[in-house]
Short mmCIF file of C-alpha atoms in Angstrom, two decimals:
data_model
loop_
_atom_site.label_atom_id
_atom_site.label_comp_id
_atom_site.label_asym_id
_atom_site.label_seq_id
_atom_site.Cartn_x
_atom_site.Cartn_y
_atom_site.Cartn_z
CA MET A 1 19.04 -11.10 37.68
CA PRO A 2 21.10 -10.84 34.46
CA LYS A 3 21.17 -7.39 32.87
CA THR A 4 19.40 -8.52 29.70
CA ALA A 5 16.56 -10.05 31.67
CA VAL A 6 16.12 -6.83 33.62
CA LYS A 7 16.14 -4.88 30.39
CA ARG A 8 13.55 -7.15 28.81
CA ARG A 9 11.35 -6.96 31.88
CA LEU A 10 11.60 -3.19 32.00
CA HIS A 11 10.83 -2.96 28.31
CA THR A 12 7.71 -5.04 28.75
CA ARG A 13 6.61 -3.12 31.80
CA GLU A 14 7.17 0.23 30.18
CA MET A 15 4.95 -0.56 27.20
CA PRO A 16 1.46 -0.39 28.70
CA ALA A 17 -1.50 -1.46 26.65
CA TYR A 18 -2.43 1.54 24.56
CA ASP A 19 -5.87 2.80 25.40
CA GLY A 20 -6.20 5.98 23.43
CA ASP A 21 -6.43 9.26 25.19
CA GLN A 22 -6.64 7.96 28.73
CA ALA A 23 -4.07 5.47 29.92
CA GLY A 24 -0.46 4.98 28.93
CA SER A 25 0.37 8.40 30.31
CA PRO A 26 3.97 8.94 31.33
CA GLY A 27 4.34 8.11 34.97
CA GLY A 28 1.13 6.08 35.00
CA GLU A 29 1.01 2.69 36.65
CA PRO A 30 2.61 0.21 34.22
CA GLN A 31 0.47 -2.76 33.29
CA SER A 32 1.67 -6.32 33.09
CA ALA A 33 2.30 -7.85 29.68
CA PRO A 34 -0.94 -9.22 28.25
CA THR A 35 -1.25 -12.81 27.10
CA PRO A 36 -2.58 -13.45 23.61
CA SER A 37 -5.67 -15.63 23.73
CA VAL A 38 -6.65 -16.18 20.11
CA ALA A 39 -4.96 -19.13 18.45
CA MET A 40 -3.97 -19.20 14.81
CA PRO A 41 -6.94 -20.50 12.83
CA ASP A 42 -7.04 -23.65 10.71
CA GLU A 43 -9.47 -22.46 8.05
CA ASP A 44 -8.66 -21.14 4.65
CA THR A 45 -7.80 -17.45 4.92
CA LEU A 46 -10.94 -16.38 3.05
CA ALA A 47 -13.16 -18.41 5.38
CA ILE A 48 -11.96 -17.13 8.76
CA LEU A 49 -14.20 -14.10 9.03
CA SER A 50 -17.83 -14.65 8.01
CA GLU A 51 -19.94 -12.19 6.08
CA ASP A 52 -22.00 -11.64 9.24
CA GLY A 53 -18.88 -11.00 11.30
CA LEU A 54 -17.60 -8.51 8.77
CA ALA A 55 -20.97 -6.78 8.68
CA ALA A 56 -21.00 -6.50 12.48
CA LEU A 57 -17.53 -4.97 12.45
CA LYS A 58 -18.49 -2.50 9.74
CA GLN A 59 -21.46 -1.46 11.82
CA GLY A 60 -19.20 -0.71 14.76
CA TYR A 61 -16.52 0.97 12.66
CA ASN A 62 -15.62 4.57 13.35
CA ALA A 63 -12.76 6.06 11.35
CA GLN A 64 -12.58 9.04 13.69
CA VAL A 65 -11.27 6.79 16.44
CA PHE A 66 -8.11 6.17 14.42
CA ALA A 67 -7.53 9.91 14.20
CA SER A 68 -7.91 10.36 17.93
CA LEU A 69 -5.65 7.40 18.69
CA ALA A 70 -2.96 8.51 16.24
CA LYS A 71 -2.44 11.73 18.16
CA GLY A 72 -1.41 9.77 21.25
CA MET A 73 0.81 7.21 19.55
CA ILE A 74 3.92 9.31 19.24
CA ARG A 75 4.31 10.89 22.62
CA TYR A 76 6.82 13.58 21.89
CA PRO A 77 5.50 17.12 21.51
CA LYS A 78 8.03 18.21 18.90
CA LEU A 79 6.45 15.67 16.54
CA ASP A 80 2.92 17.00 16.99
CA GLY A 81 3.21 19.08 13.83
CA GLU A 82 4.14 16.08 11.70
CA VAL A 83 1.38 13.94 13.16
CA GLU A 84 -1.09 16.75 12.50
CA TRP A 85 0.11 17.13 8.90
CA ILE A 86 -0.31 13.39 8.33
CA GLY A 87 -3.82 13.47 9.75
CA ASP A 88 -4.86 16.52 7.75
CA ASN A 89 -3.24 15.71 4.43
CA LEU A 90 -2.77 11.96 4.09
CA TYR A 91 -5.86 10.80 5.93
CA ARG A 92 -8.29 13.34 4.50
CA THR A 93 -9.08 12.97 0.82
CA GLN A 94 -9.56 16.04 -1.35
CA VAL A 95 -13.19 17.03 -1.54
CA ARG A 96 -13.24 19.39 -4.54
CA PRO A 97 -16.91 20.36 -4.06
CA SER A 98 -18.75 20.67 -7.35
CA THR A 99 -20.30 23.91 -6.13
CA GLY A 100 -16.90 25.42 -5.41
CA TYR A 101 -15.15 26.34 -2.17
CA SER A 102 -16.64 28.77 0.30
CA THR A 103 -13.34 30.58 0.88
CA ALA A 104 -9.87 30.81 -0.63
CA GLU A 105 -8.48 29.30 2.58
CA ALA A 106 -10.73 26.29 2.21
CA ALA A 107 -9.57 25.84 -1.39
CA SER A 108 -5.89 25.96 -0.53
CA ALA A 109 -6.34 23.65 2.47
CA ASP A 110 -8.11 21.11 0.28
CA ALA A 111 -5.63 21.35 -2.60
CA VAL A 112 -2.76 19.93 -0.56
CA ARG A 113 -4.74 16.92 0.63
CA THR A 114 -4.30 13.50 -0.95
CA THR A 115 -6.26 12.38 -3.99
CA LEU A 116 -6.10 8.78 -2.79
CA ASN A 117 -9.25 7.32 -1.31
CA ALA A 118 -9.05 5.36 1.94
CA THR A 119 -8.72 1.97 0.22
CA GLU A 120 -5.89 3.18 -2.01
CA ARG A 121 -4.11 4.78 0.94
CA GLU A 122 -4.38 1.60 3.02
CA MET A 123 -2.84 -0.45 0.19
CA VAL A 124 0.18 1.82 0.23
CA VAL A 125 0.52 1.64 4.01
CA LEU A 126 0.16 -2.15 4.06
CA ALA A 127 2.72 -2.60 1.27
CA VAL A 128 5.31 -0.58 3.18
CA ALA A 129 4.43 -2.39 6.41
CA VAL A 130 5.07 -5.74 4.70
CA ALA A 131 8.44 -4.49 3.46
CA LYS A 132 9.36 -3.44 6.99
CA ARG A 133 7.73 -6.37 8.81
CA ASP A 134 5.96 -3.79 10.94
CA LEU A 135 3.50 -5.75 13.08
CA PHE A 136 2.15 -2.68 14.83
CA THR A 137 1.19 -1.00 11.58
CA MET A 138 0.05 -4.18 9.86
CA ALA A 139 -2.42 -5.27 12.52
CA GLY A 140 -4.14 -1.90 12.79
CA HIS A 141 -4.16 -1.12 9.10
CA ILE A 142 -5.44 -4.54 8.04
CA TYR A 143 -8.54 -3.80 10.13
CA TRP A 144 -8.69 -0.28 8.68
CA ALA A 145 -8.35 -1.60 5.10
CA LEU A 146 -11.06 -4.20 5.67
CA MET A 147 -13.41 -1.54 6.99
CA GLU A 148 -12.74 0.88 4.14
CA THR A 149 -12.90 -1.60 1.26
CA LYS A 150 -16.43 -1.86 -0.03
CA HIS A 151 -16.39 -4.88 -2.31
CA ASN A 152 -14.96 -8.27 -1.40
CA PRO A 153 -12.67 -6.79 1.30
CA VAL A 154 -11.19 -10.00 2.72
CA GLU A 155 -10.00 -11.25 -0.65
CA ARG A 156 -8.87 -7.83 -1.84
CA VAL A 157 -6.69 -7.26 1.21
CA ALA A 158 -5.28 -10.79 0.83
CA ASP A 159 -4.45 -10.07 -2.80
CA ALA A 160 -2.77 -6.80 -1.88
CA LEU A 161 -0.62 -8.68 0.63
CA ILE A 162 0.41 -11.43 -1.79
CA THR A 163 1.22 -8.80 -4.40
CA ALA A 164 3.44 -7.09 -1.85
CA GLY A 165 4.98 -10.43 -0.92
CA THR A 166 5.72 -11.20 -4.56
CA TYR A 167 8.04 -8.20 -4.61
CA CYS A 168 9.39 -8.68 -1.08
CA GLY A 169 10.19 -12.38 -1.13
CA VAL A 170 8.31 -15.52 -0.22
CA ASP A 171 9.41 -15.18 3.42
CA SER A 172 7.58 -11.86 3.56
CA THR A 173 4.54 -13.43 1.90
CA ARG A 174 4.48 -16.06 4.63
CA TRP A 175 4.79 -13.40 7.33
CA ALA A 176 2.12 -11.14 5.84
CA VAL A 177 -0.38 -13.96 5.34
CA ALA A 178 0.27 -15.24 8.88
CA VAL A 179 -0.35 -11.77 10.34
CA TYR A 180 -3.46 -11.42 8.21
CA ARG A 181 -4.84 -14.76 9.38
CA LYS A 182 -4.17 -13.83 13.00
CA VAL A 183 -5.91 -10.47 12.58
CA LEU A 184 -8.92 -12.13 10.98
CA ALA A 185 -9.08 -14.63 13.86
CA VAL A 186 -8.80 -11.82 16.42
CA LEU A 187 -11.59 -9.92 14.69
CA ARG A 188 -13.78 -13.04 14.62
CA ALA A 189 -13.21 -13.61 18.33
CA ALA A 190 -13.81 -9.95 19.09
CA VAL A 191 -17.18 -10.05 17.36
CA ALA A 192 -18.11 -13.19 19.30
CA ASP A 193 -17.13 -11.46 22.54
CA GLY A 194 -19.01 -8.27 21.76
CA PHE A 195 -16.00 -6.08 20.95
CA LYS A 196 -17.32 -4.79 17.64
CA ASP A 197 -16.57 -1.12 17.85
CA THR A 198 -13.31 0.43 16.73
CA LYS A 199 -12.31 1.86 20.09
CA SER A 200 -12.71 -1.30 22.14
CA LEU A 201 -11.10 -3.37 19.40
CA LEU A 202 -8.01 -1.22 19.16
CA THR A 203 -7.65 -0.31 22.80
CA LEU A 204 -8.67 -3.55 24.47
CA ARG A 205 -8.31 -6.51 22.12
CA TYR A 206 -5.38 -5.44 19.98
CA PRO A 207 -2.90 -4.76 22.79
CA GLN A 208 -3.74 -8.19 24.17
CA GLU A 209 -3.34 -10.06 20.90
CA PHE A 210 -0.45 -8.14 19.40
CA PRO A 211 1.91 -7.56 22.33
CA GLU A 212 4.30 -5.58 20.14
CA TYR A 213 1.87 -2.73 20.60
CA MET B 1 9.01 22.68 -12.56
CA ASP B 2 6.41 21.32 -10.18
CA THR B 3 5.66 17.61 -10.63
CA LEU B 4 2.07 18.28 -11.62
CA GLY B 5 3.02 20.63 -14.46
CA ILE B 6 5.65 18.55 -16.27
CA LEU B 7 3.31 16.82 -18.71
CA SER B 8 0.47 18.63 -20.46
CA PRO B 9 -2.93 17.01 -21.04
CA ARG B 10 -2.04 16.74 -24.75
CA GLU B 11 1.18 14.87 -23.95
CA LEU B 12 -0.64 12.56 -21.55
CA GLU B 13 -3.20 11.76 -24.21
CA ALA B 14 -0.46 10.97 -26.74
CA LEU B 15 1.08 8.53 -24.26
CA ARG B 16 -2.28 6.93 -23.53
CA ALA B 17 -2.91 6.39 -27.21
CA GLY B 18 0.39 4.51 -27.50
CA TYR B 19 -0.16 2.29 -24.46
CA ASN B 20 -0.19 -1.46 -24.95
CA ARG B 21 -1.06 -3.39 -21.79
CA LYS B 22 -0.81 -6.76 -23.53
CA MET B 23 2.78 -6.09 -24.39
CA LEU B 24 3.65 -5.28 -20.79
CA LEU B 25 1.94 -8.42 -19.52
CA ALA B 26 3.91 -10.54 -21.99
CA LEU B 27 7.18 -8.74 -21.37
CA ALA B 28 7.32 -8.90 -17.60
CA PRO B 29 7.76 -12.70 -17.20
CA GLN B 30 10.65 -12.62 -19.67
CA LEU B 31 12.68 -10.24 -17.54
CA VAL B 32 13.98 -12.99 -15.27
CA ALA B 33 16.26 -14.83 -17.64
CA TYR B 34 16.69 -18.12 -15.84
CA SER B 35 14.59 -20.99 -17.05
CA LYS B 36 14.16 -22.64 -13.66
CA LEU B 37 12.27 -19.56 -12.51
CA ALA B 38 9.78 -19.78 -15.38
CA PRO B 39 7.07 -21.49 -13.31
CA GLU B 40 7.29 -18.73 -10.69
CA THR B 41 7.16 -15.89 -13.21
CA SER B 42 4.30 -17.66 -14.94
CA TRP B 43 2.43 -17.92 -11.63
CA ILE B 44 3.06 -14.22 -10.92
CA ALA B 45 1.81 -13.27 -14.36
CA GLN B 46 -1.40 -15.21 -13.95
CA ALA B 47 -2.15 -14.78 -10.23
CA VAL B 48 -0.83 -11.28 -9.52
CA TYR B 49 -1.19 -9.71 -12.96
CA ALA B 50 -4.27 -11.66 -14.04
CA ALA B 51 -2.69 -12.20 -17.43
CA PRO B 52 -4.34 -14.71 -19.74
CA PRO B 53 -2.25 -17.91 -20.02
CA ASN B 54 -1.25 -17.23 -23.63
CA SER B 55 0.34 -13.87 -22.78
CA THR B 56 2.61 -14.92 -19.98
CA GLY B 57 5.75 -15.77 -21.89
CA PRO B 58 7.48 -18.79 -20.40
CA SER B 59 5.24 -21.48 -19.07
CA GLY B 60 5.86 -24.54 -17.01
CA SER B 61 3.52 -24.27 -14.02
CA ALA B 62 2.25 -27.60 -12.88
CA GLY B 63 -1.43 -28.04 -12.11
CA PRO B 64 -4.38 -25.80 -12.87
CA PRO B 65 -3.89 -22.06 -13.39
CA PRO B 66 -4.08 -20.03 -10.17
CA ALA B 67 -7.08 -17.90 -9.32
CA PRO B 68 -6.30 -14.41 -10.56
CA THR B 69 -6.08 -11.38 -8.30
CA CYS B 70 -9.20 -9.39 -7.60
CA LEU B 71 -7.22 -6.13 -7.48
CA THR B 72 -7.60 -3.72 -10.37
CA PRO B 73 -4.41 -3.01 -12.35
CA TRP B 74 -4.21 0.40 -10.65
CA GLU B 75 -4.54 -1.12 -7.17
CA ARG B 76 -1.85 -3.66 -8.02
CA GLU B 77 0.42 -0.88 -9.23
CA ILE B 78 -0.13 1.02 -5.95
CA VAL B 79 1.30 -1.95 -4.06
CA VAL B 80 4.19 -2.53 -6.48
CA LEU B 81 5.17 1.16 -6.46
CA SER B 82 5.06 1.37 -2.67
CA LEU B 83 7.44 -1.57 -2.41
CA ALA B 84 9.72 -0.39 -5.19
CA MET B 85 10.04 2.85 -3.28
CA ALA B 86 10.75 1.21 0.06
CA LYS B 87 13.44 -0.86 -1.67
CA ARG B 88 14.78 1.99 -3.85
CA ASP B 89 14.36 -0.28 -6.85
CA LEU B 90 15.30 1.89 -9.79
CA PHE B 91 14.51 -0.83 -12.34
CA THR B 92 10.98 -1.48 -11.11
CA MET B 93 10.03 2.07 -10.10
CA PRO B 94 10.13 3.99 -13.42
CA ALA B 95 8.59 1.19 -15.48
CA HIS B 96 5.75 0.74 -13.01
CA LEU B 97 5.22 4.49 -12.69
CA TYR B 98 4.66 4.43 -16.46
CA TRP B 99 2.40 1.38 -16.14
CA ALA B 100 0.38 2.96 -13.31
CA LEU B 101 0.07 6.25 -15.20
CA MET B 102 -1.20 4.44 -18.27
CA GLU B 103 -3.79 2.51 -16.27
CA LEU B 104 -5.07 5.74 -14.74
CA LEU B 105 -5.24 7.35 -18.18
CA GLU B 106 -6.93 4.30 -19.70
CA HIS B 107 -9.65 4.56 -17.07
CA ARG B 108 -9.93 8.33 -17.49
CA VAL B 109 -9.11 8.96 -13.84
CA GLU B 110 -8.82 12.65 -13.05
CA ARG B 111 -5.44 14.12 -12.10
CA PRO B 112 -3.44 10.93 -12.75
CA VAL B 113 -0.02 12.46 -12.08
CA GLU B 114 -1.22 13.80 -8.74
CA LYS B 115 -2.45 10.31 -7.83
CA LEU B 116 1.02 8.89 -8.51
CA ALA B 117 2.68 11.63 -6.47
CA ASP B 118 0.23 10.99 -3.64
CA VAL B 119 1.13 7.30 -3.59
CA ILE B 120 4.78 8.33 -3.23
CA MET B 121 3.89 10.87 -0.55
CA THR B 122 1.97 8.27 1.47
CA ALA B 123 4.59 5.54 1.07
CA GLY B 124 7.31 8.03 1.97
CA THR B 125 5.51 9.00 5.14
CA TYR B 126 5.77 5.40 6.29
CA SER B 127 9.15 4.47 4.84
CA GLY B 128 10.97 7.76 5.46
CA ILE B 129 11.28 11.27 4.05
CA ASP B 130 14.46 10.20 2.24
CA ASP B 131 12.41 7.66 0.31
CA ALA B 132 9.82 10.33 -0.48
CA ARG B 133 12.56 12.54 -1.92
CA TRP B 134 13.89 9.63 -3.97
CA GLY B 135 10.43 8.65 -5.22
CA ILE B 136 9.45 12.16 -6.29
CA SER B 137 12.84 12.60 -8.00
CA VAL B 138 12.30 9.41 -10.01
CA LEU B 139 8.77 10.51 -10.90
CA ASN B 140 9.94 13.95 -12.05
CA LYS B 141 12.75 12.51 -14.12
CA LEU B 142 10.40 9.98 -15.71
CA LEU B 143 7.77 12.60 -16.54
CA SER B 144 10.44 14.82 -18.12
CA ALA B 145 11.73 11.89 -20.17
CA LEU B 146 8.21 11.05 -21.30
CA GLY B 147 7.63 14.69 -22.27
CA THR B 148 10.79 14.68 -24.37
CA ALA B 149 9.78 11.35 -25.90
CA VAL B 150 6.41 12.76 -26.95
CA THR B 151 8.13 15.64 -28.75
CA LYS B 152 10.12 13.03 -30.68
CA ASN B 153 6.93 11.10 -31.41
CA LEU B 154 8.07 8.14 -29.30
CA THR B 155 4.84 7.28 -27.55
CA THR B 156 4.27 3.53 -27.87
CA THR B 157 4.95 1.11 -25.04
CA GLN B 158 7.46 -0.60 -27.32
CA GLN B 159 9.35 2.64 -27.95
CA LEU B 160 9.27 3.60 -24.30
CA LEU B 161 10.26 0.28 -22.72
CA VAL B 162 11.82 -2.24 -25.08
CA ASP B 163 11.43 -3.59 -28.57
CA PRO B 164 10.38 -7.20 -27.91
CA ASP B 165 11.83 -8.38 -31.24
CA THR B 166 15.24 -6.72 -31.14
CA GLY B 167 15.63 -6.23 -27.40
CA VAL B 168 16.64 -2.61 -27.99
CA PRO B 169 15.91 -0.66 -24.78
CA GLY B 170 13.46 2.20 -25.04
CA VAL B 171 13.33 5.68 -23.57
CA ILE B 172 12.67 4.60 -19.97
CA PRO B 173 15.55 2.11 -19.53
CA GLN B 174 17.82 4.54 -21.36
CA THR B 175 16.87 7.25 -18.86
CA PHE B 176 17.26 4.89 -15.90
CA PRO B 177 20.11 2.54 -16.79
CA ALA B 178 19.61 0.29 -13.77
CA ILE B 179 19.93 -3.47 -13.63
#
């Protein structure tokens, strides 16, 4: 077998489907590469995911799952501190309780947290992901952005992506819209198949549909 | 000085009072000085910036006007700033930091400078700590320039960016002489 083919095969075999805090452990049995099953849709982007589908996904949404998955995504202990900082300060919005903080420690811990709400944060992350053509980040954060955006989420995320594409080039617009359409189709299929909760979506459906995971 | 302490509330209010969104919307499409690109800049103005057709500068788009974005100006600026940072675009970054700051001030959002810094912090986490350093440096330099401008009573969008009649660059392009 040619060296490159061996390398490619090894690479595929060494990237098991990520399933949160259980599988994917070093030394675990490698899984075979999954085959995507959801085809690119034909509909207009805004018509792929129905209101009912979106509502079902929102019902099964659990932001805490992202936090628990993030900890296992970079498997190198020296980076634990950075991952923890990101979780504590970028993914937790300042509270600033109107009644004041209970302790000085609580006040200083809150002061260094972001002022961005989840929708604003996701727009930043998606914009950078478009610039970098980062399929791993895009697929997960499109779902996250849809879940965190209260009004008109499908169109708002689409508009964030075309705004990003306007500044990145029309080739990036094409890529971002194509990824978005695929994610919406995957979410629609997941709802139809009963995978509505965040954990099963991200740990079972996503690795299958976005093999770059 | 820490980023959050560069501009006082009084200076921020002076800048807000001089803000002219209409002028920015009209100015942006004229920045690409090549007539064949006019339809594209016109589309961007109307679809991405939700500018009314009469404020978009060059025209030439065929067909009906595009449906405008449903993002707020602040949300749009979040995206533009994140990309400008990832691309180290020194032309786009300071002007849009000003634009974003003005939109936050217009809508009386609390701690507007901290919101800008937090966008840079988040984008930098995903694009690299070197980009975060660059972004915060640009923000600090811009805020300092704006503070100096306020002391000289230069607070209008025209004085800060460009005089649309004469083309004389304002405080921001003078501070960041990038193409």
